[in-house]
Amino acid sequence: LVIYFQNGKSYNAGMLTALSNRIGDVALLLAIAWMLNYGSWNYIFYLDMMKNNIEMMIIGGLVMLAAMTKSAQIPFSSWLPAAMAAPTPVSALVHSSTLVTAGVYLLIRFNDVLMNWWMAQFLLLVSGLTMFMAGLGANFEFDLKKIIALSTLSQLGLMMSILSMGFYKLAFFHLLTHALFKALLFMCAGSIIHNMKNSQDIRMMGSLSMSMPLTCSCFNVANLALCGMPFLAGFYSKDLILEMVMLSYVNVFSFFLFFFSTG
């Protein structure tokens, strides 16, 4: 679906997406093979007992590598904005709320293995940097869908970083609210792009609140809900995450990354 429009940009984006995700697929298959050490794949039952074994640490490392490629954290973060060459309904489902949350969900299930090891601190640094880089890079883009993709990347960094601090229920809650409103954001963007005769450049768009009032209303509601406007859905998840960061024991660099990226 990424190479749906037959041109060079789409081909390059599809190749980048395929090759980046292949690393995560291989890591996931290796983790499945390593789980044969335990005689079954019901890892949730012996996660607590076996989490100091070297096999379980290897499985945890492989799962974390898979999650970092699937959820597009730094070293592998370039495929998510590139995959915006796909049609907009594909982006609304796959690249905002379905595919890219697979890595976060894997780490939600495996969070016990992660927590008593140096992997969690590494993941906190990497996902904080991803969150910061995506938020900073979105300020200098002109492509509407790429801006929304970088917003998704920033929220994924937020979920992974709070996950690496051990608050997995907060990460799941933020995943659900973000999925709903980011899909709405992509739907509004697709409507705008369609009415602009398939131009995605935000410099060509203006006075949309006059010509498309309903789309712009939904766009603004979704945008405020993701920003963390008080008493909307994103406020309850994102503000709770930031409150837990302030209450936790975290160094000043990660603190700065969290709050600057959220701003």
PDB file of C-alpha atoms in Angstrom:
ATOM      1  CA  LEU A   1       0.000   0.000   0.000  1.00  0.00           C
ATOM      2  CA  VAL A   2       2.929   2.369   0.498  1.00  0.00           C
ATOM      3  CA  ILE A   3       3.879   1.962  -3.169  1.00  0.00           C
ATOM      4  CA  TYR A   4       0.262   2.419  -4.306  1.00  0.00           C
ATOM      5  CA  PHE A   5       1.075   5.588  -6.268  1.00  0.00           C
ATOM      6  CA  GLN A   6       3.538   4.418  -8.886  1.00  0.00           C
ATOM      7  CA  ASN A   7       6.390   6.896  -8.693  1.00  0.00           C
ATOM      8  CA  GLY A   8       9.947   7.005  -7.468  1.00  0.00           C
ATOM      9  CA  LYS A   9       9.161   8.568  -4.113  1.00  0.00           C
ATOM     10  CA  SER A  10       6.636   5.846  -3.321  1.00  0.00           C
ATOM     11  CA  TYR A  11       9.037   3.108  -4.414  1.00  0.00           C
ATOM     12  CA  ASN A  12      11.796   4.465  -2.192  1.00  0.00           C
ATOM     13  CA  ALA A  13       9.399   4.839   0.737  1.00  0.00           C
ATOM     14  CA  GLY A  14       8.113   1.285   0.296  1.00  0.00           C
ATOM     15  CA  MET A  15      11.631  -0.116   0.115  1.00  0.00           C
ATOM     16  CA  LEU A  16      12.670   1.781   3.244  1.00  0.00           C
ATOM     17  CA  THR A  17       9.562   0.595   5.107  1.00  0.00           C
ATOM     18  CA  ALA A  18      10.063  -3.026   4.075  1.00  0.00           C
ATOM     19  CA  LEU A  19      13.758  -3.163   4.940  1.00  0.00           C
ATOM     20  CA  SER A  20      13.375  -1.367   8.257  1.00  0.00           C
ATOM     21  CA  ASN A  21      10.515  -3.578   9.385  1.00  0.00           C
ATOM     22  CA  ARG A  22      12.390  -6.701   8.320  1.00  0.00           C
ATOM     23  CA  ILE A  23      14.814  -6.166  11.225  1.00  0.00           C
ATOM     24  CA  GLY A  24      11.943  -6.214  13.686  1.00  0.00           C
ATOM     25  CA  ASP A  25      10.389  -9.266  12.042  1.00  0.00           C
ATOM     26  CA  VAL A  26      13.649 -11.185  12.325  1.00  0.00           C
ATOM     27  CA  ALA A  27      14.024 -10.178  15.977  1.00  0.00           C
ATOM     28  CA  LEU A  28      10.459 -11.280  16.673  1.00  0.00           C
ATOM     29  CA  LEU A  29      11.002 -14.659  15.013  1.00  0.00           C
ATOM     30  CA  LEU A  30      14.218 -15.144  16.969  1.00  0.00           C
ATOM     31  CA  ALA A  31      12.371 -14.331  20.205  1.00  0.00           C
ATOM     32  CA  ILE A  32       9.710 -16.908  19.307  1.00  0.00           C
ATOM     33  CA  ALA A  33      12.434 -19.469  18.674  1.00  0.00           C
ATOM     34  CA  TRP A  34      14.187 -18.654  21.953  1.00  0.00           C
ATOM     35  CA  MET A  35      10.919 -19.179  23.796  1.00  0.00           C
ATOM     36  CA  LEU A  36      11.172 -22.863  22.966  1.00  0.00           C
ATOM     37  CA  ASN A  37      13.506 -23.000  25.991  1.00  0.00           C
ATOM     38  CA  TYR A  38      10.399 -22.770  28.164  1.00  0.00           C
ATOM     39  CA  GLY A  39       8.300 -25.399  26.411  1.00  0.00           C
ATOM     40  CA  SER A  40       5.403 -23.087  25.622  1.00  0.00           C
ATOM     41  CA  TRP A  41       4.656 -19.608  24.317  1.00  0.00           C
ATOM     42  CA  ASN A  42       2.397 -18.633  27.217  1.00  0.00           C
ATOM     43  CA  TYR A  43       5.108 -16.300  28.445  1.00  0.00           C
ATOM     44  CA  ILE A  44       2.732 -14.290  30.638  1.00  0.00           C
ATOM     45  CA  PHE A  45       2.588 -17.101  33.227  1.00  0.00           C
ATOM     46  CA  TYR A  46       6.305 -17.402  33.883  1.00  0.00           C
ATOM     47  CA  LEU A  47       7.389 -13.863  33.110  1.00  0.00           C
ATOM     48  CA  ASP A  48       7.683 -12.975  36.780  1.00  0.00           C
ATOM     49  CA  MET A  49       9.513 -16.124  37.814  1.00  0.00           C
ATOM     50  CA  MET A  50      11.977 -16.329  34.943  1.00  0.00           C
ATOM     51  CA  LYS A  51      12.840 -12.684  34.474  1.00  0.00           C
ATOM     52  CA  ASN A  52      16.421 -13.063  35.755  1.00  0.00           C
ATOM     53  CA  ASN A  53      17.319 -15.891  33.394  1.00  0.00           C
ATOM     54  CA  ILE A  54      19.758 -15.154  30.616  1.00  0.00           C
ATOM     55  CA  GLU A  55      17.312 -16.661  28.101  1.00  0.00           C
ATOM     56  CA  MET A  56      14.548 -14.348  29.209  1.00  0.00           C
ATOM     57  CA  MET A  57      16.946 -11.403  28.965  1.00  0.00           C
ATOM     58  CA  ILE A  58      17.810 -12.414  25.405  1.00  0.00           C
ATOM     59  CA  ILE A  59      14.097 -12.688  24.612  1.00  0.00           C
ATOM     60  CA  GLY A  60      13.519  -9.281  26.189  1.00  0.00           C
ATOM     61  CA  GLY A  61      16.307  -7.713  24.142  1.00  0.00           C
ATOM     62  CA  LEU A  62      14.958  -9.192  20.918  1.00  0.00           C
ATOM     63  CA  VAL A  63      11.419  -8.062  21.741  1.00  0.00           C
ATOM     64  CA  MET A  64      12.700  -4.583  22.487  1.00  0.00           C
ATOM     65  CA  LEU A  65      14.512  -4.472  19.139  1.00  0.00           C
ATOM     66  CA  ALA A  66      11.328  -5.602  17.409  1.00  0.00           C
ATOM     67  CA  ALA A  67       9.296  -2.977  19.257  1.00  0.00           C
ATOM     68  CA  MET A  68      11.760  -0.250  18.357  1.00  0.00           C
ATOM     69  CA  THR A  69      11.521  -1.067  14.664  1.00  0.00           C
ATOM     70  CA  LYS A  70       7.752  -1.531  14.651  1.00  0.00           C
ATOM     71  CA  SER A  71       7.084   1.616  16.651  1.00  0.00           C
ATOM     72  CA  ALA A  72       9.719   3.572  14.681  1.00  0.00           C
ATOM     73  CA  GLN A  73      12.037   4.744  17.443  1.00  0.00           C
ATOM     74  CA  ILE A  74      15.461   6.229  16.682  1.00  0.00           C
ATOM     75  CA  PRO A  75      17.732   4.314  14.606  1.00  0.00           C
ATOM     76  CA  PHE A  76      14.618   3.111  12.746  1.00  0.00           C
ATOM     77  CA  SER A  77      12.459   6.222  12.835  1.00  0.00           C
ATOM     78  CA  SER A  78      12.848   7.235   9.201  1.00  0.00           C
ATOM     79  CA  TRP A  79      10.315   4.830   7.728  1.00  0.00           C
ATOM     80  CA  LEU A  80       7.231   6.298   9.406  1.00  0.00           C
ATOM     81  CA  PRO A  81       7.298   9.766   7.760  1.00  0.00           C
ATOM     82  CA  ALA A  82       8.386   8.144   4.480  1.00  0.00           C
ATOM     83  CA  ALA A  83       5.406   5.768   4.578  1.00  0.00           C
ATOM     84  CA  MET A  84       3.110   8.779   4.233  1.00  0.00           C
ATOM     85  CA  ALA A  85       3.354   8.263   0.472  1.00  0.00           C
ATOM     86  CA  ALA A  86       0.487   5.802   0.985  1.00  0.00           C
ATOM     87  CA  PRO A  87      -3.149   6.816   0.394  1.00  0.00           C
ATOM     88  CA  THR A  88      -4.690   8.693   3.307  1.00  0.00           C
ATOM     89  CA  PRO A  89      -7.163   6.012   4.560  1.00  0.00           C
ATOM     90  CA  VAL A  90      -4.198   3.635   4.783  1.00  0.00           C
ATOM     91  CA  SER A  91      -2.312   6.221   6.815  1.00  0.00           C
ATOM     92  CA  ALA A  92      -5.325   6.802   9.028  1.00  0.00           C
ATOM     93  CA  LEU A  93      -5.506   3.141   9.984  1.00  0.00           C
ATOM     94  CA  VAL A  94      -2.039   1.695   9.597  1.00  0.00           C
ATOM     95  CA  HIS A  95       0.383   4.528  10.236  1.00  0.00           C
ATOM     96  CA  SER A  96      -1.424   6.310  13.025  1.00  0.00           C
ATOM     97  CA  SER A  97      -3.096   3.835  15.290  1.00  0.00           C
ATOM     98  CA  THR A  98      -2.693   0.201  14.243  1.00  0.00           C
ATOM     99  CA  LEU A  99       0.700  -0.901  12.960  1.00  0.00           C
ATOM    100  CA  VAL A 100       2.892   1.511  14.874  1.00  0.00           C
ATOM    101  CA  THR A 101       1.293   0.627  18.194  1.00  0.00           C
ATOM    102  CA  ALA A 102       2.245  -3.049  17.827  1.00  0.00           C
ATOM    103  CA  GLY A 103       5.675  -2.357  19.303  1.00  0.00           C
ATOM    104  CA  VAL A 104       4.212  -0.433  22.225  1.00  0.00           C
ATOM    105  CA  TYR A 105       1.787  -3.262  22.884  1.00  0.00           C
ATOM    106  CA  LEU A 106       4.576  -5.839  22.786  1.00  0.00           C
ATOM    107  CA  LEU A 107       6.446  -3.873  25.420  1.00  0.00           C
ATOM    108  CA  ILE A 108       3.288  -3.510  27.501  1.00  0.00           C
ATOM    109  CA  ARG A 109       3.091  -7.284  27.643  1.00  0.00           C
ATOM    110  CA  PHE A 110       6.823  -7.774  28.249  1.00  0.00           C
ATOM    111  CA  ASN A 111       7.320  -4.892  30.660  1.00  0.00           C
ATOM    112  CA  ASP A 112       8.463  -7.082  33.575  1.00  0.00           C
ATOM    113  CA  VAL A 113      11.446  -8.367  31.611  1.00  0.00           C
ATOM    114  CA  LEU A 114      12.431  -4.843  30.657  1.00  0.00           C
ATOM    115  CA  MET A 115      12.243  -3.240  34.059  1.00  0.00           C
ATOM    116  CA  ASN A 116      15.048  -4.904  36.005  1.00  0.00           C
ATOM    117  CA  TRP A 117      17.725  -4.366  33.410  1.00  0.00           C
ATOM    118  CA  TRP A 118      19.647  -1.625  31.612  1.00  0.00           C
ATOM    119  CA  MET A 119      17.287  -1.951  28.628  1.00  0.00           C
ATOM    120  CA  ALA A 120      14.755   0.302  30.327  1.00  0.00           C
ATOM    121  CA  GLN A 121      17.188   3.175  30.746  1.00  0.00           C
ATOM    122  CA  PHE A 122      18.362   2.814  27.157  1.00  0.00           C
ATOM    123  CA  LEU A 123      14.766   2.793  25.952  1.00  0.00           C
ATOM    124  CA  LEU A 124      13.982   5.895  28.013  1.00  0.00           C
ATOM    125  CA  LEU A 125      16.843   7.796  26.398  1.00  0.00           C
ATOM    126  CA  VAL A 126      16.085   6.639  22.856  1.00  0.00           C
ATOM    127  CA  SER A 127      12.344   7.220  23.012  1.00  0.00           C
ATOM    128  CA  GLY A 128      12.796  10.611  24.654  1.00  0.00           C
ATOM    129  CA  LEU A 129      15.121  11.609  21.837  1.00  0.00           C
ATOM    130  CA  THR A 130      12.601  10.304  19.297  1.00  0.00           C
ATOM    131  CA  MET A 131       9.859  12.363  20.902  1.00  0.00           C
ATOM    132  CA  PHE A 132      12.045  15.473  20.869  1.00  0.00           C
ATOM    133  CA  MET A 133      13.278  14.972  17.298  1.00  0.00           C
ATOM    134  CA  ALA A 134       9.802  14.347  15.885  1.00  0.00           C
ATOM    135  CA  GLY A 135       8.304  17.373  17.587  1.00  0.00           C
ATOM    136  CA  LEU A 136      11.166  19.579  16.462  1.00  0.00           C
ATOM    137  CA  GLY A 137      11.150  18.269  12.904  1.00  0.00           C
ATOM    138  CA  ALA A 138       7.401  18.750  12.498  1.00  0.00           C
ATOM    139  CA  ASN A 139       7.878  22.505  12.869  1.00  0.00           C
ATOM    140  CA  PHE A 140       9.779  22.711   9.595  1.00  0.00           C
ATOM    141  CA  GLU A 141       7.622  20.521   7.340  1.00  0.00           C
ATOM    142  CA  PHE A 142       5.297  21.677   4.575  1.00  0.00           C
ATOM    143  CA  ASP A 143       3.623  18.349   3.831  1.00  0.00           C
ATOM    144  CA  LEU A 144       0.358  18.001   5.774  1.00  0.00           C
ATOM    145  CA  LYS A 145       0.490  14.230   6.121  1.00  0.00           C
ATOM    146  CA  LYS A 146       4.145  14.263   7.091  1.00  0.00           C
ATOM    147  CA  ILE A 147       3.391  16.701   9.907  1.00  0.00           C
ATOM    148  CA  ILE A 148       0.714  14.348  11.244  1.00  0.00           C
ATOM    149  CA  ALA A 149       3.137  11.421  10.875  1.00  0.00           C
ATOM    150  CA  LEU A 150       5.764  13.250  12.919  1.00  0.00           C
ATOM    151  CA  SER A 151       3.114  13.984  15.528  1.00  0.00           C
ATOM    152  CA  THR A 152       2.425  10.238  15.664  1.00  0.00           C
ATOM    153  CA  LEU A 153       6.141   9.601  16.098  1.00  0.00           C
ATOM    154  CA  SER A 154       6.279  12.053  18.975  1.00  0.00           C
ATOM    155  CA  GLN A 155       3.336  10.411  20.737  1.00  0.00           C
ATOM    156  CA  LEU A 156       4.909   6.990  20.217  1.00  0.00           C
ATOM    157  CA  GLY A 157       8.075   8.267  21.833  1.00  0.00           C
ATOM    158  CA  LEU A 158       5.983   9.452  24.773  1.00  0.00           C
ATOM    159  CA  MET A 159       4.333   6.026  25.127  1.00  0.00           C
ATOM    160  CA  MET A 160       7.632   4.147  24.912  1.00  0.00           C
ATOM    161  CA  SER A 161       9.349   6.436  27.393  1.00  0.00           C
ATOM    162  CA  ILE A 162       6.630   6.167  30.029  1.00  0.00           C
ATOM    163  CA  LEU A 163       6.622   2.421  29.347  1.00  0.00           C
ATOM    164  CA  SER A 164      10.336   2.229  30.070  1.00  0.00           C
ATOM    165  CA  MET A 165       9.670   3.829  33.453  1.00  0.00           C
ATOM    166  CA  GLY A 166       7.264   1.030  34.337  1.00  0.00           C
ATOM    167  CA  PHE A 167       3.862   2.724  34.009  1.00  0.00           C
ATOM    168  CA  TYR A 168       2.447   0.377  31.399  1.00  0.00           C
ATOM    169  CA  LYS A 169      -1.217   1.119  32.112  1.00  0.00           C
ATOM    170  CA  LEU A 170      -0.665   4.794  31.375  1.00  0.00           C
ATOM    171  CA  ALA A 171       1.015   3.863  28.111  1.00  0.00           C
ATOM    172  CA  PHE A 172      -1.967   1.718  27.144  1.00  0.00           C
ATOM    173  CA  PHE A 173      -4.446   4.459  28.003  1.00  0.00           C
ATOM    174  CA  HIS A 174      -2.510   6.997  25.968  1.00  0.00           C
ATOM    175  CA  LEU A 175      -2.287   4.516  23.103  1.00  0.00           C
ATOM    176  CA  LEU A 176      -6.075   4.216  22.956  1.00  0.00           C
ATOM    177  CA  THR A 177      -6.834   7.942  23.112  1.00  0.00           C
ATOM    178  CA  HIS A 178      -4.112   8.738  20.607  1.00  0.00           C
ATOM    179  CA  ALA A 179      -5.353   6.063  18.186  1.00  0.00           C
ATOM    180  CA  LEU A 180      -8.881   7.422  18.098  1.00  0.00           C
ATOM    181  CA  PHE A 181      -8.053  11.075  17.628  1.00  0.00           C
ATOM    182  CA  LYS A 182      -5.102  10.540  15.296  1.00  0.00           C
ATOM    183  CA  ALA A 183      -7.350   8.532  12.980  1.00  0.00           C
ATOM    184  CA  LEU A 184      -9.819  11.434  13.022  1.00  0.00           C
ATOM    185  CA  LEU A 185      -6.982  13.830  12.245  1.00  0.00           C
ATOM    186  CA  PHE A 186      -5.947  11.770   9.236  1.00  0.00           C
ATOM    187  CA  MET A 187      -9.540  11.561   8.004  1.00  0.00           C
ATOM    188  CA  CYS A 188      -9.850  15.353   8.140  1.00  0.00           C
ATOM    189  CA  ALA A 189      -6.486  15.718   6.418  1.00  0.00           C
ATOM    190  CA  GLY A 190      -7.620  13.330   3.681  1.00  0.00           C
ATOM    191  CA  SER A 191     -10.772  15.372   3.157  1.00  0.00           C
ATOM    192  CA  ILE A 192      -8.746  18.583   2.966  1.00  0.00           C
ATOM    193  CA  ILE A 193      -6.222  17.060   0.544  1.00  0.00           C
ATOM    194  CA  HIS A 194      -9.048  15.746  -1.630  1.00  0.00           C
ATOM    195  CA  ASN A 195     -10.690  19.159  -1.768  1.00  0.00           C
ATOM    196  CA  MET A 196      -7.356  20.794  -2.561  1.00  0.00           C
ATOM    197  CA  LYS A 197      -7.234  18.601  -5.694  1.00  0.00           C
ATOM    198  CA  ASN A 198      -4.616  16.274  -4.126  1.00  0.00           C
ATOM    199  CA  SER A 199      -2.149  18.931  -3.043  1.00  0.00           C
ATOM    200  CA  GLN A 200      -0.602  18.216   0.338  1.00  0.00           C
ATOM    201  CA  ASP A 201       1.328  21.469   0.683  1.00  0.00           C
ATOM    202  CA  ILE A 202       0.096  23.473   3.668  1.00  0.00           C
ATOM    203  CA  ARG A 203       1.318  26.691   2.037  1.00  0.00           C
ATOM    204  CA  MET A 204      -1.480  26.286  -0.523  1.00  0.00           C
ATOM    205  CA  MET A 205      -4.197  25.951   2.118  1.00  0.00           C
ATOM    206  CA  GLY A 206      -5.958  28.858   3.733  1.00  0.00           C
ATOM    207  CA  SER A 207      -9.403  30.039   4.867  1.00  0.00           C
ATOM    208  CA  LEU A 208     -10.404  26.417   5.305  1.00  0.00           C
ATOM    209  CA  SER A 209     -12.686  27.356   8.177  1.00  0.00           C
ATOM    210  CA  MET A 210     -14.780  29.320   5.688  1.00  0.00           C
ATOM    211  CA  SER A 211     -14.901  26.700   2.931  1.00  0.00           C
ATOM    212  CA  MET A 212     -14.928  23.464   5.025  1.00  0.00           C
ATOM    213  CA  PRO A 213     -16.405  24.304   8.435  1.00  0.00           C
ATOM    214  CA  LEU A 214     -17.295  20.790   9.587  1.00  0.00           C
ATOM    215  CA  THR A 215     -13.941  19.296   8.595  1.00  0.00           C
ATOM    216  CA  CYS A 216     -12.087  22.107  10.296  1.00  0.00           C
ATOM    217  CA  SER A 217     -14.179  21.732  13.442  1.00  0.00           C
ATOM    218  CA  CYS A 218     -13.339  18.023  13.652  1.00  0.00           C
ATOM    219  CA  PHE A 219      -9.717  18.825  12.839  1.00  0.00           C
ATOM    220  CA  ASN A 220      -9.524  21.322  15.672  1.00  0.00           C
ATOM    221  CA  VAL A 221     -11.218  19.010  18.160  1.00  0.00           C
ATOM    222  CA  ALA A 222      -8.838  16.149  17.315  1.00  0.00           C
ATOM    223  CA  ASN A 223      -5.864  18.487  17.426  1.00  0.00           C
ATOM    224  CA  LEU A 224      -6.784  19.881  20.840  1.00  0.00           C
ATOM    225  CA  ALA A 225      -7.532  16.406  22.173  1.00  0.00           C
ATOM    226  CA  LEU A 226      -4.068  15.273  21.154  1.00  0.00           C
ATOM    227  CA  CYS A 227      -2.371  18.422  22.447  1.00  0.00           C
ATOM    228  CA  GLY A 228      -3.775  17.882  25.903  1.00  0.00           C
ATOM    229  CA  MET A 229      -6.403  20.597  26.084  1.00  0.00           C
ATOM    230  CA  PRO A 230      -7.973  20.428  29.571  1.00  0.00           C
ATOM    231  CA  PHE A 231     -11.048  18.194  29.883  1.00  0.00           C
ATOM    232  CA  LEU A 232     -10.509  16.527  26.527  1.00  0.00           C
ATOM    233  CA  ALA A 233      -9.288  12.952  26.234  1.00  0.00           C
ATOM    234  CA  GLY A 234      -5.613  13.652  25.595  1.00  0.00           C
ATOM    235  CA  PHE A 235      -5.420  15.789  28.708  1.00  0.00           C
ATOM    236  CA  TYR A 236      -6.247  12.873  30.970  1.00  0.00           C
ATOM    237  CA  SER A 237      -3.672  10.527  29.469  1.00  0.00           C
ATOM    238  CA  LYS A 238      -0.827  12.906  28.611  1.00  0.00           C
ATOM    239  CA  ASP A 239      -1.083  15.022  31.725  1.00  0.00           C
ATOM    240  CA  LEU A 240      -1.147  11.922  33.906  1.00  0.00           C
ATOM    241  CA  ILE A 241       1.998  10.691  32.154  1.00  0.00           C
ATOM    242  CA  LEU A 242       3.741  13.997  32.787  1.00  0.00           C
ATOM    243  CA  GLU A 243       2.600  13.974  36.399  1.00  0.00           C
ATOM    244  CA  MET A 244       4.092  10.531  36.852  1.00  0.00           C
ATOM    245  CA  VAL A 245       7.330  11.740  35.292  1.00  0.00           C
ATOM    246  CA  MET A 246       7.448  14.600  37.780  1.00  0.00           C
ATOM    247  CA  LEU A 247       6.766  12.223  40.652  1.00  0.00           C
ATOM    248  CA  SER A 248       9.365   9.701  39.521  1.00  0.00           C
ATOM    249  CA  TYR A 249      13.084   9.591  39.940  1.00  0.00           C
ATOM    250  CA  VAL A 250      14.321  10.723  36.529  1.00  0.00           C
ATOM    251  CA  ASN A 251      17.351  12.789  35.603  1.00  0.00           C
ATOM    252  CA  VAL A 252      17.231  16.360  34.354  1.00  0.00           C
ATOM    253  CA  PHE A 253      17.984  15.488  30.727  1.00  0.00           C
ATOM    254  CA  SER A 254      15.017  13.131  30.422  1.00  0.00           C
ATOM    255  CA  PHE A 255      12.875  15.636  32.309  1.00  0.00           C
ATOM    256  CA  PHE A 256      13.819  18.353  29.834  1.00  0.00           C
ATOM    257  CA  LEU A 257      13.102  16.017  26.896  1.00  0.00           C
ATOM    258  CA  PHE A 258       9.646  15.148  28.222  1.00  0.00           C
ATOM    259  CA  PHE A 259       8.497  18.662  28.875  1.00  0.00           C
ATOM    260  CA  PHE A 260      10.122  20.391  25.914  1.00  0.00           C
ATOM    261  CA  SER A 261       8.739  17.742  23.574  1.00  0.00           C
ATOM    262  CA  THR A 262       5.252  18.046  25.037  1.00  0.00           C
ATOM    263  CA  GLY A 263       5.395  21.803  24.631  1.00  0.00           C
TER     264      GLY A 263
END
